[in-house]
Amino acid sequence: MQKLIDGVAKFKSEVVPEHQALFDKLATGQSPDVLFITCADSRIDPAMITQTLPGELFVCRNAGNVVPPHGQSIEGTTASIEFATAVLGVKHIVVCGHTDCGAIKGAMAPQNLDAIPRVKDWVDHARAAVKAAEATLGEGNVDLLTATERNVVLQMSHLNSHPAVAARLAAGDIDVHGWVYHIGSGDVTAYDSASDSFKSVTQ
Ligand code: ZN
């Protein structure tokens, strides 16, 4: 914990003064262009990956970068999506999965999650992606990357069920993007709906 406290001290004494104008501006409001929905995995740093500054990404994280279909249950992801789209007016939503994702491993083998029932229930949101991939490729033939990619596409589709997003989509003033971050290489692939596949985002 001391490492974190030392970090805060350094942040306040060195980093904030270096970017004082930015932090002064941010002190009274935010107007991010992007809602960035990604996994809670400690290896993902959205700002580092995209080289963005504080105030540029409205970040929403949970295990498996899940977008629960809109319904009666109240949970943080749905509230964050509504706030970002209806109040902040973000122009883009990025659903960003990643390689070696434990949540997707869980969705592929839910029988291993009996000791953690809440996690099992949560990753069930990704289960349809695994089942759909199995239907196409055959049971036992779905690799982790394919399941991860199909989960991103599934969660993108769930965004349509959120009224605040649906309204913005109907008005044509918001874009939804599906990404997979490849840990190790730093590559990010993006979903291309025309080919129904993922391609490097930098190409
Ligand atoms: Zn993950």
JSON list of C-alpha atoms and ligand atoms in Angstrom, two decimals:
[
{"chain": "A", "resi": 1, "resn": "MET", "atom": "CA", "xyz": [0.00, 0.00, 0.00]},
{"chain": "A", "resi": 2, "resn": "GLN", "atom": "CA", "xyz": [2.93, 2.33, 0.70]},
{"chain": "A", "resi": 3, "resn": "LYS", "atom": "CA", "xyz": [3.75, 2.27, -3.03]},
{"chain": "A", "resi": 4, "resn": "LEU", "atom": "CA", "xyz": [0.32, 3.78, -3.76]},
{"chain": "A", "resi": 5, "resn": "ILE", "atom": "CA", "xyz": [0.68, 6.45, -1.08]},
{"chain": "A", "resi": 6, "resn": "ASP", "atom": "CA", "xyz": [4.13, 7.41, -2.36]},
{"chain": "A", "resi": 7, "resn": "GLY", "atom": "CA", "xyz": [2.63, 7.54, -5.84]},
{"chain": "A", "resi": 8, "resn": "VAL", "atom": "CA", "xyz": [-0.09, 9.95, -4.72]},
{"chain": "A", "resi": 9, "resn": "ALA", "atom": "CA", "xyz": [2.51, 12.18, -3.10]},
{"chain": "A", "resi": 10, "resn": "LYS", "atom": "CA", "xyz": [4.55, 12.25, -6.30]},
{"chain": "A", "resi": 11, "resn": "PHE", "atom": "CA", "xyz": [1.44, 12.84, -8.42]},
{"chain": "A", "resi": 12, "resn": "LYS", "atom": "CA", "xyz": [0.42, 15.85, -6.34]},
{"chain": "A", "resi": 13, "resn": "SER", "atom": "CA", "xyz": [3.88, 17.39, -6.06]},
{"chain": "A", "resi": 14, "resn": "GLU", "atom": "CA", "xyz": [5.23, 16.68, -9.56]},
{"chain": "A", "resi": 15, "resn": "VAL", "atom": "CA", "xyz": [2.60, 15.61, -12.11]},
{"chain": "A", "resi": 16, "resn": "VAL", "atom": "CA", "xyz": [-0.25, 18.00, -11.30]},
{"chain": "A", "resi": 17, "resn": "PRO", "atom": "CA", "xyz": [1.96, 21.14, -11.37]},
{"chain": "A", "resi": 18, "resn": "GLU", "atom": "CA", "xyz": [3.37, 19.99, -14.74]},
{"chain": "A", "resi": 19, "resn": "HIS", "atom": "CA", "xyz": [-0.14, 19.92, -16.23]},
{"chain": "A", "resi": 20, "resn": "GLN", "atom": "CA", "xyz": [-1.75, 22.57, -14.02]},
{"chain": "A", "resi": 21, "resn": "ALA", "atom": "CA", "xyz": [-3.84, 24.18, -16.78]},
{"chain": "A", "resi": 22, "resn": "LEU", "atom": "CA", "xyz": [-5.39, 20.81, -17.69]},
{"chain": "A", "resi": 23, "resn": "PHE", "atom": "CA", "xyz": [-6.20, 19.93, -14.08]},
{"chain": "A", "resi": 24, "resn": "ASP", "atom": "CA", "xyz": [-7.62, 23.41, -13.41]},
{"chain": "A", "resi": 25, "resn": "LYS", "atom": "CA", "xyz": [-9.98, 22.91, -16.36]},
{"chain": "A", "resi": 26, "resn": "LEU", "atom": "CA", "xyz": [-10.93, 19.40, -15.24]},
{"chain": "A", "resi": 27, "resn": "ALA", "atom": "CA", "xyz": [-11.62, 20.56, -11.68]},
{"chain": "A", "resi": 28, "resn": "THR", "atom": "CA", "xyz": [-14.98, 22.01, -12.74]},
{"chain": "A", "resi": 29, "resn": "GLY", "atom": "CA", "xyz": [-16.26, 19.57, -15.34]},
{"chain": "A", "resi": 30, "resn": "GLN", "atom": "CA", "xyz": [-15.75, 16.87, -17.92]},
{"chain": "A", "resi": 31, "resn": "SER", "atom": "CA", "xyz": [-16.69, 16.52, -21.59]},
{"chain": "A", "resi": 32, "resn": "PRO", "atom": "CA", "xyz": [-15.22, 13.24, -22.81]},
{"chain": "A", "resi": 33, "resn": "ASP", "atom": "CA", "xyz": [-15.89, 12.17, -26.40]},
{"chain": "A", "resi": 34, "resn": "VAL", "atom": "CA", "xyz": [-15.57, 8.46, -25.69]},
{"chain": "A", "resi": 35, "resn": "LEU", "atom": "CA", "xyz": [-17.24, 5.92, -23.41]},
{"chain": "A", "resi": 36, "resn": "PHE", "atom": "CA", "xyz": [-14.66, 3.16, -23.04]},
{"chain": "A", "resi": 37, "resn": "ILE", "atom": "CA", "xyz": [-16.07, -0.12, -21.73]},
{"chain": "A", "resi": 38, "resn": "THR", "atom": "CA", "xyz": [-13.38, -2.63, -20.90]},
{"chain": "A", "resi": 39, "resn": "CYS", "atom": "CA", "xyz": [-12.45, -5.50, -18.59]},
{"chain": "A", "resi": 40, "resn": "ALA", "atom": "CA", "xyz": [-11.41, -4.92, -14.99]},
{"chain": "A", "resi": 41, "resn": "ASP", "atom": "CA", "xyz": [-8.19, -6.85, -15.69]},
{"chain": "A", "resi": 42, "resn": "SER", "atom": "CA", "xyz": [-5.19, -5.10, -14.09]},
{"chain": "A", "resi": 43, "resn": "ARG", "atom": "CA", "xyz": [-3.15, -5.35, -17.28]},
{"chain": "A", "resi": 44, "resn": "ILE", "atom": "CA", "xyz": [-5.37, -2.94, -19.21]},
{"chain": "A", "resi": 45, "resn": "ASP", "atom": "CA", "xyz": [-4.61, 0.76, -18.95]},
{"chain": "A", "resi": 46, "resn": "PRO", "atom": "CA", "xyz": [-7.07, 2.50, -21.33]},
{"chain": "A", "resi": 47, "resn": "ALA", "atom": "CA", "xyz": [-5.29, 5.85, -21.15]},
{"chain": "A", "resi": 48, "resn": "MET", "atom": "CA", "xyz": [-1.89, 4.30, -21.78]},
{"chain": "A", "resi": 49, "resn": "ILE", "atom": "CA", "xyz": [-3.11, 2.15, -24.69]},
{"chain": "A", "resi": 50, "resn": "THR", "atom": "CA", "xyz": [-4.81, 5.08, -26.40]},
{"chain": "A", "resi": 51, "resn": "GLN", "atom": "CA", "xyz": [-2.34, 7.74, -25.24]},
{"chain": "A", "resi": 52, "resn": "THR", "atom": "CA", "xyz": [-5.16, 9.92, -23.94]},
{"chain": "A", "resi": 53, "resn": "LEU", "atom": "CA", "xyz": [-5.23, 12.40, -21.07]},
{"chain": "A", "resi": 54, "resn": "PRO", "atom": "CA", "xyz": [-7.53, 12.63, -18.03]},
{"chain": "A", "resi": 55, "resn": "GLY", "atom": "CA", "xyz": [-10.92, 13.89, -19.16]},
{"chain": "A", "resi": 56, "resn": "GLU", "atom": "CA", "xyz": [-10.83, 12.23, -22.59]},
{"chain": "A", "resi": 57, "resn": "LEU", "atom": "CA", "xyz": [-12.21, 8.76, -21.77]},
{"chain": "A", "resi": 58, "resn": "PHE", "atom": "CA", "xyz": [-15.26, 7.97, -19.65]},
{"chain": "A", "resi": 59, "resn": "VAL", "atom": "CA", "xyz": [-14.19, 4.52, -18.52]},
{"chain": "A", "resi": 60, "resn": "CYS", "atom": "CA", "xyz": [-16.52, 1.76, -17.38]},
{"chain": "A", "resi": 61, "resn": "ARG", "atom": "CA", "xyz": [-14.96, -1.51, -16.30]},
{"chain": "A", "resi": 62, "resn": "ASN", "atom": "CA", "xyz": [-16.20, -4.91, -15.25]},
{"chain": "A", "resi": 63, "resn": "ALA", "atom": "CA", "xyz": [-15.15, -8.55, -15.60]},
{"chain": "A", "resi": 64, "resn": "GLY", "atom": "CA", "xyz": [-15.36, -9.45, -19.29]},
{"chain": "A", "resi": 65, "resn": "ASN", "atom": "CA", "xyz": [-16.25, -5.95, -20.61]},
{"chain": "A", "resi": 66, "resn": "VAL", "atom": "CA", "xyz": [-19.89, -6.90, -20.36]},
{"chain": "A", "resi": 67, "resn": "VAL", "atom": "CA", "xyz": [-22.83, -4.73, -21.41]},
{"chain": "A", "resi": 68, "resn": "PRO", "atom": "CA", "xyz": [-25.79, -6.32, -19.64]},
{"chain": "A", "resi": 69, "resn": "PRO", "atom": "CA", "xyz": [-28.93, -6.19, -21.78]},
{"chain": "A", "resi": 70, "resn": "HIS", "atom": "CA", "xyz": [-31.13, -3.36, -20.54]},
{"chain": "A", "resi": 71, "resn": "GLY", "atom": "CA", "xyz": [-33.68, -4.62, -18.04]},
{"chain": "A", "resi": 72, "resn": "GLN", "atom": "CA", "xyz": [-35.08, -4.21, -14.59]},
{"chain": "A", "resi": 73, "resn": "SER", "atom": "CA", "xyz": [-31.91, -4.94, -12.64]},
{"chain": "A", "resi": 74, "resn": "ILE", "atom": "CA", "xyz": [-29.98, -1.84, -11.64]},
{"chain": "A", "resi": 75, "resn": "GLU", "atom": "CA", "xyz": [-26.23, -2.15, -11.85]},
{"chain": "A", "resi": 76, "resn": "GLY", "atom": "CA", "xyz": [-23.28, 0.15, -12.42]},
{"chain": "A", "resi": 77, "resn": "THR", "atom": "CA", "xyz": [-22.57, -0.55, -16.05]},
{"chain": "A", "resi": 78, "resn": "THR", "atom": "CA", "xyz": [-26.09, 0.31, -17.18]},
{"chain": "A", "resi": 79, "resn": "ALA", "atom": "CA", "xyz": [-26.09, 3.52, -15.12]},
{"chain": "A", "resi": 80, "resn": "SER", "atom": "CA", "xyz": [-22.68, 4.51, -16.52]},
{"chain": "A", "resi": 81, "resn": "ILE", "atom": "CA", "xyz": [-23.83, 3.90, -20.10]},
{"chain": "A", "resi": 82, "resn": "GLU", "atom": "CA", "xyz": [-26.95, 5.98, -19.57]},
{"chain": "A", "resi": 83, "resn": "PHE", "atom": "CA", "xyz": [-25.04, 8.85, -17.99]},
{"chain": "A", "resi": 84, "resn": "ALA", "atom": "CA", "xyz": [-22.29, 8.88, -20.64]},
{"chain": "A", "resi": 85, "resn": "THR", "atom": "CA", "xyz": [-24.69, 8.82, -23.58]},
{"chain": "A", "resi": 86, "resn": "ALA", "atom": "CA", "xyz": [-27.65, 10.88, -22.30]},
{"chain": "A", "resi": 87, "resn": "VAL", "atom": "CA", "xyz": [-25.84, 13.46, -20.14]},
{"chain": "A", "resi": 88, "resn": "LEU", "atom": "CA", "xyz": [-22.22, 13.68, -21.28]},
{"chain": "A", "resi": 89, "resn": "GLY", "atom": "CA", "xyz": [-23.15, 13.14, -24.92]},
{"chain": "A", "resi": 90, "resn": "VAL", "atom": "CA", "xyz": [-20.17, 10.97, -25.84]},
{"chain": "A", "resi": 91, "resn": "LYS", "atom": "CA", "xyz": [-19.72, 10.59, -29.60]},
{"chain": "A", "resi": 92, "resn": "HIS", "atom": "CA", "xyz": [-18.20, 7.11, -29.51]},
{"chain": "A", "resi": 93, "resn": "ILE", "atom": "CA", "xyz": [-18.56, 3.93, -27.47]},
{"chain": "A", "resi": 94, "resn": "VAL", "atom": "CA", "xyz": [-15.67, 1.47, -27.48]},
{"chain": "A", "resi": 95, "resn": "VAL", "atom": "CA", "xyz": [-16.21, -2.05, -26.16]},
{"chain": "A", "resi": 96, "resn": "CYS", "atom": "CA", "xyz": [-12.68, -3.33, -25.57]},
{"chain": "A", "resi": 97, "resn": "GLY", "atom": "CA", "xyz": [-11.91, -6.96, -24.80]},
{"chain": "A", "resi": 98, "resn": "HIS", "atom": "CA", "xyz": [-8.41, -8.35, -24.37]},
{"chain": "A", "resi": 99, "resn": "THR", "atom": "CA", "xyz": [-6.31, -11.46, -24.80]},
{"chain": "A", "resi": 100, "resn": "ASP", "atom": "CA", "xyz": [-5.92, -13.96, -21.93]},
{"chain": "A", "resi": 101, "resn": "CYS", "atom": "CA", "xyz": [-9.21, -12.78, -20.39]},
{"chain": "A", "resi": 102, "resn": "GLY", "atom": "CA", "xyz": [-10.16, -14.75, -17.29]},
{"chain": "A", "resi": 103, "resn": "ALA", "atom": "CA", "xyz": [-13.84, -13.85, -17.63]},
{"chain": "A", "resi": 104, "resn": "ILE", "atom": "CA", "xyz": [-14.00, -15.34, -21.11]},
{"chain": "A", "resi": 105, "resn": "LYS", "atom": "CA", "xyz": [-12.16, -18.45, -19.90]},
{"chain": "A", "resi": 106, "resn": "GLY", "atom": "CA", "xyz": [-14.90, -18.68, -17.28]},
{"chain": "A", "resi": 107, "resn": "ALA", "atom": "CA", "xyz": [-17.66, -18.27, -19.86]},
{"chain": "A", "resi": 108, "resn": "MET", "atom": "CA", "xyz": [-16.06, -21.09, -21.87]},
{"chain": "A", "resi": 109, "resn": "ALA", "atom": "CA", "xyz": [-15.98, -23.41, -18.84]},
{"chain": "A", "resi": 110, "resn": "PRO", "atom": "CA", "xyz": [-18.65, -22.27, -16.35]},
{"chain": "A", "resi": 111, "resn": "GLN", "atom": "CA", "xyz": [-18.47, -25.64, -14.58]},
{"chain": "A", "resi": 112, "resn": "ASN", "atom": "CA", "xyz": [-15.19, -24.38, -13.06]},
{"chain": "A", "resi": 113, "resn": "LEU", "atom": "CA", "xyz": [-16.91, -21.45, -11.38]},
{"chain": "A", "resi": 114, "resn": "ASP", "atom": "CA", "xyz": [-19.15, -23.22, -8.87]},
{"chain": "A", "resi": 115, "resn": "ALA", "atom": "CA", "xyz": [-17.13, -21.85, -5.92]},
{"chain": "A", "resi": 116, "resn": "ILE", "atom": "CA", "xyz": [-17.66, -18.26, -7.11]},
{"chain": "A", "resi": 117, "resn": "PRO", "atom": "CA", "xyz": [-21.39, -18.13, -7.94]},
{"chain": "A", "resi": 118, "resn": "ARG", "atom": "CA", "xyz": [-21.60, -14.36, -8.49]},
{"chain": "A", "resi": 119, "resn": "VAL", "atom": "CA", "xyz": [-18.78, -14.50, -11.04]},
{"chain": "A", "resi": 120, "resn": "LYS", "atom": "CA", "xyz": [-20.51, -17.46, -12.66]},
{"chain": "A", "resi": 121, "resn": "ASP", "atom": "CA", "xyz": [-23.76, -15.46, -12.94]},
{"chain": "A", "resi": 122, "resn": "TRP", "atom": "CA", "xyz": [-21.93, -12.41, -14.28]},
{"chain": "A", "resi": 123, "resn": "VAL", "atom": "CA", "xyz": [-19.91, -14.19, -17.00]},
{"chain": "A", "resi": 124, "resn": "ASP", "atom": "CA", "xyz": [-23.13, -15.84, -18.11]},
{"chain": "A", "resi": 125, "resn": "HIS", "atom": "CA", "xyz": [-23.60, -12.51, -19.95]},
{"chain": "A", "resi": 126, "resn": "ALA", "atom": "CA", "xyz": [-20.80, -13.72, -22.26]},
{"chain": "A", "resi": 127, "resn": "ARG", "atom": "CA", "xyz": [-22.02, -17.30, -22.55]},
{"chain": "A", "resi": 128, "resn": "ALA", "atom": "CA", "xyz": [-24.11, -16.65, -25.67]},
{"chain": "A", "resi": 129, "resn": "ALA", "atom": "CA", "xyz": [-20.96, -15.59, -27.53]},
{"chain": "A", "resi": 130, "resn": "VAL", "atom": "CA", "xyz": [-19.31, -18.92, -26.70]},
{"chain": "A", "resi": 131, "resn": "LYS", "atom": "CA", "xyz": [-22.40, -20.92, -27.64]},
{"chain": "A", "resi": 132, "resn": "ALA", "atom": "CA", "xyz": [-22.76, -19.09, -30.98]},
{"chain": "A", "resi": 133, "resn": "ALA", "atom": "CA", "xyz": [-19.09, -19.69, -31.80]},
{"chain": "A", "resi": 134, "resn": "GLU", "atom": "CA", "xyz": [-19.47, -23.37, -30.87]},
{"chain": "A", "resi": 135, "resn": "ALA", "atom": "CA", "xyz": [-22.46, -23.66, -33.19]},
{"chain": "A", "resi": 136, "resn": "THR", "atom": "CA", "xyz": [-20.33, -22.39, -36.07]},
{"chain": "A", "resi": 137, "resn": "LEU", "atom": "CA", "xyz": [-16.99, -24.04, -35.29]},
{"chain": "A", "resi": 138, "resn": "GLY", "atom": "CA", "xyz": [-18.07, -27.10, -33.33]},
{"chain": "A", "resi": 139, "resn": "GLU", "atom": "CA", "xyz": [-17.89, -27.76, -29.62]},
{"chain": "A", "resi": 140, "resn": "GLY", "atom": "CA", "xyz": [-14.29, -27.89, -28.40]},
{"chain": "A", "resi": 141, "resn": "ASN", "atom": "CA", "xyz": [-13.06, -25.98, -31.47]},
{"chain": "A", "resi": 142, "resn": "VAL", "atom": "CA", "xyz": [-13.54, -22.47, -30.09]},
{"chain": "A", "resi": 143, "resn": "ASP", "atom": "CA", "xyz": [-10.23, -20.85, -29.11]},
{"chain": "A", "resi": 144, "resn": "LEU", "atom": "CA", "xyz": [-9.96, -18.12, -26.48]},
{"chain": "A", "resi": 145, "resn": "LEU", "atom": "CA", "xyz": [-9.31, -15.31, -28.97]},
{"chain": "A", "resi": 146, "resn": "THR", "atom": "CA", "xyz": [-12.34, -16.23, -31.07]},
{"chain": "A", "resi": 147, "resn": "ALA", "atom": "CA", "xyz": [-14.54, -16.35, -27.96]},
{"chain": "A", "resi": 148, "resn": "THR", "atom": "CA", "xyz": [-13.11, -13.00, -26.84]},
{"chain": "A", "resi": 149, "resn": "GLU", "atom": "CA", "xyz": [-13.84, -11.41, -30.23]},
{"chain": "A", "resi": 150, "resn": "ARG", "atom": "CA", "xyz": [-17.36, -12.83, -30.40]},
{"chain": "A", "resi": 151, "resn": "ASN", "atom": "CA", "xyz": [-18.00, -11.57, -26.86]},
{"chain": "A", "resi": 152, "resn": "VAL", "atom": "CA", "xyz": [-17.07, -8.04, -27.93]},
{"chain": "A", "resi": 153, "resn": "VAL", "atom": "CA", "xyz": [-19.53, -8.28, -30.84]},
{"chain": "A", "resi": 154, "resn": "LEU", "atom": "CA", "xyz": [-22.23, -9.64, -28.50]},
{"chain": "A", "resi": 155, "resn": "GLN", "atom": "CA", "xyz": [-21.74, -6.84, -25.98]},
{"chain": "A", "resi": 156, "resn": "MET", "atom": "CA", "xyz": [-21.82, -4.26, -28.81]},
{"chain": "A", "resi": 157, "resn": "SER", "atom": "CA", "xyz": [-25.22, -5.65, -29.79]},
{"chain": "A", "resi": 158, "resn": "HIS", "atom": "CA", "xyz": [-26.45, -5.37, -26.20]},
{"chain": "A", "resi": 159, "resn": "LEU", "atom": "CA", "xyz": [-25.86, -1.60, -26.40]},
{"chain": "A", "resi": 160, "resn": "ASN", "atom": "CA", "xyz": [-28.83, -1.40, -28.76]},
{"chain": "A", "resi": 161, "resn": "SER", "atom": "CA", "xyz": [-31.14, -2.48, -25.94]},
{"chain": "A", "resi": 162, "resn": "HIS", "atom": "CA", "xyz": [-30.24, 0.57, -23.86]},
{"chain": "A", "resi": 163, "resn": "PRO", "atom": "CA", "xyz": [-32.79, 3.33, -24.58]},
{"chain": "A", "resi": 164, "resn": "ALA", "atom": "CA", "xyz": [-30.28, 6.19, -24.25]},
{"chain": "A", "resi": 165, "resn": "VAL", "atom": "CA", "xyz": [-27.94, 4.49, -26.75]},
{"chain": "A", "resi": 166, "resn": "ALA", "atom": "CA", "xyz": [-30.76, 3.46, -29.09]},
{"chain": "A", "resi": 167, "resn": "ALA", "atom": "CA", "xyz": [-31.95, 7.06, -29.27]},
{"chain": "A", "resi": 168, "resn": "ARG", "atom": "CA", "xyz": [-28.48, 8.30, -30.18]},
{"chain": "A", "resi": 169, "resn": "LEU", "atom": "CA", "xyz": [-28.01, 5.50, -32.72]},
{"chain": "A", "resi": 170, "resn": "ALA", "atom": "CA", "xyz": [-31.35, 6.36, -34.33]},
{"chain": "A", "resi": 171, "resn": "ALA", "atom": "CA", "xyz": [-30.25, 9.97, -34.58]},
{"chain": "A", "resi": 172, "resn": "GLY", "atom": "CA", "xyz": [-27.01, 8.79, -36.18]},
{"chain": "A", "resi": 173, "resn": "ASP", "atom": "CA", "xyz": [-24.81, 10.80, -33.85]},
{"chain": "A", "resi": 174, "resn": "ILE", "atom": "CA", "xyz": [-22.97, 8.05, -32.00]},
{"chain": "A", "resi": 175, "resn": "ASP", "atom": "CA", "xyz": [-20.62, 5.31, -33.24]},
{"chain": "A", "resi": 176, "resn": "VAL", "atom": "CA", "xyz": [-20.02, 1.95, -31.58]},
{"chain": "A", "resi": 177, "resn": "HIS", "atom": "CA", "xyz": [-16.62, 0.28, -31.93]},
{"chain": "A", "resi": 178, "resn": "GLY", "atom": "CA", "xyz": [-15.43, -3.19, -30.93]},
{"chain": "A", "resi": 179, "resn": "TRP", "atom": "CA", "xyz": [-11.80, -3.64, -29.99]},
{"chain": "A", "resi": 180, "resn": "VAL", "atom": "CA", "xyz": [-9.53, -6.39, -28.70]},
{"chain": "A", "resi": 181, "resn": "TYR", "atom": "CA", "xyz": [-6.31, -5.38, -26.96]},
{"chain": "A", "resi": 182, "resn": "HIS", "atom": "CA", "xyz": [-3.48, -7.88, -27.44]},
{"chain": "A", "resi": 183, "resn": "ILE", "atom": "CA", "xyz": [-1.40, -7.88, -24.27]},
{"chain": "A", "resi": 184, "resn": "GLY", "atom": "CA", "xyz": [2.28, -8.22, -25.02]},
{"chain": "A", "resi": 185, "resn": "SER", "atom": "CA", "xyz": [2.38, -6.90, -28.58]},
{"chain": "A", "resi": 186, "resn": "GLY", "atom": "CA", "xyz": [0.37, -3.75, -27.88]},
{"chain": "A", "resi": 187, "resn": "ASP", "atom": "CA", "xyz": [-1.70, -4.41, -30.98]},
{"chain": "A", "resi": 188, "resn": "VAL", "atom": "CA", "xyz": [-5.37, -3.47, -30.97]},
{"chain": "A", "resi": 189, "resn": "THR", "atom": "CA", "xyz": [-7.74, -5.06, -33.44]},
{"chain": "A", "resi": 190, "resn": "ALA", "atom": "CA", "xyz": [-11.11, -3.56, -34.34]},
{"chain": "A", "resi": 191, "resn": "TYR", "atom": "CA", "xyz": [-14.32, -5.19, -35.47]},
{"chain": "A", "resi": 192, "resn": "ASP", "atom": "CA", "xyz": [-15.10, -4.77, -39.16]},
{"chain": "A", "resi": 193, "resn": "SER", "atom": "CA", "xyz": [-18.79, -5.47, -39.69]},
{"chain": "A", "resi": 194, "resn": "ALA", "atom": "CA", "xyz": [-18.43, -5.82, -43.48]},
{"chain": "A", "resi": 195, "resn": "SER", "atom": "CA", "xyz": [-16.12, -8.84, -43.11]},
{"chain": "A", "resi": 196, "resn": "ASP", "atom": "CA", "xyz": [-17.41, -9.84, -39.64]},
{"chain": "A", "resi": 197, "resn": "SER", "atom": "CA", "xyz": [-13.79, -10.04, -38.48]},
{"chain": "A", "resi": 198, "resn": "PHE", "atom": "CA", "xyz": [-11.20, -8.10, -36.47]},
{"chain": "A", "resi": 199, "resn": "LYS", "atom": "CA", "xyz": [-8.42, -6.13, -38.15]},
{"chain": "A", "resi": 200, "resn": "SER", "atom": "CA", "xyz": [-5.59, -4.04, -36.76]},
{"chain": "A", "resi": 201, "resn": "VAL", "atom": "CA", "xyz": [-6.99, -0.68, -35.76]},
{"chain": "A", "resi": 202, "resn": "THR", "atom": "CA", "xyz": [-3.91, 1.15, -37.01]},
{"chain": "A", "resi": 203, "resn": "GLN", "atom": "CA", "xyz": [-4.28, -0.12, -40.60]},
{"chain": "B", "resi": 1, "resn": "ZN", "atom": "ZN", "xyz": [-10.64, -9.78, -18.86]}
]
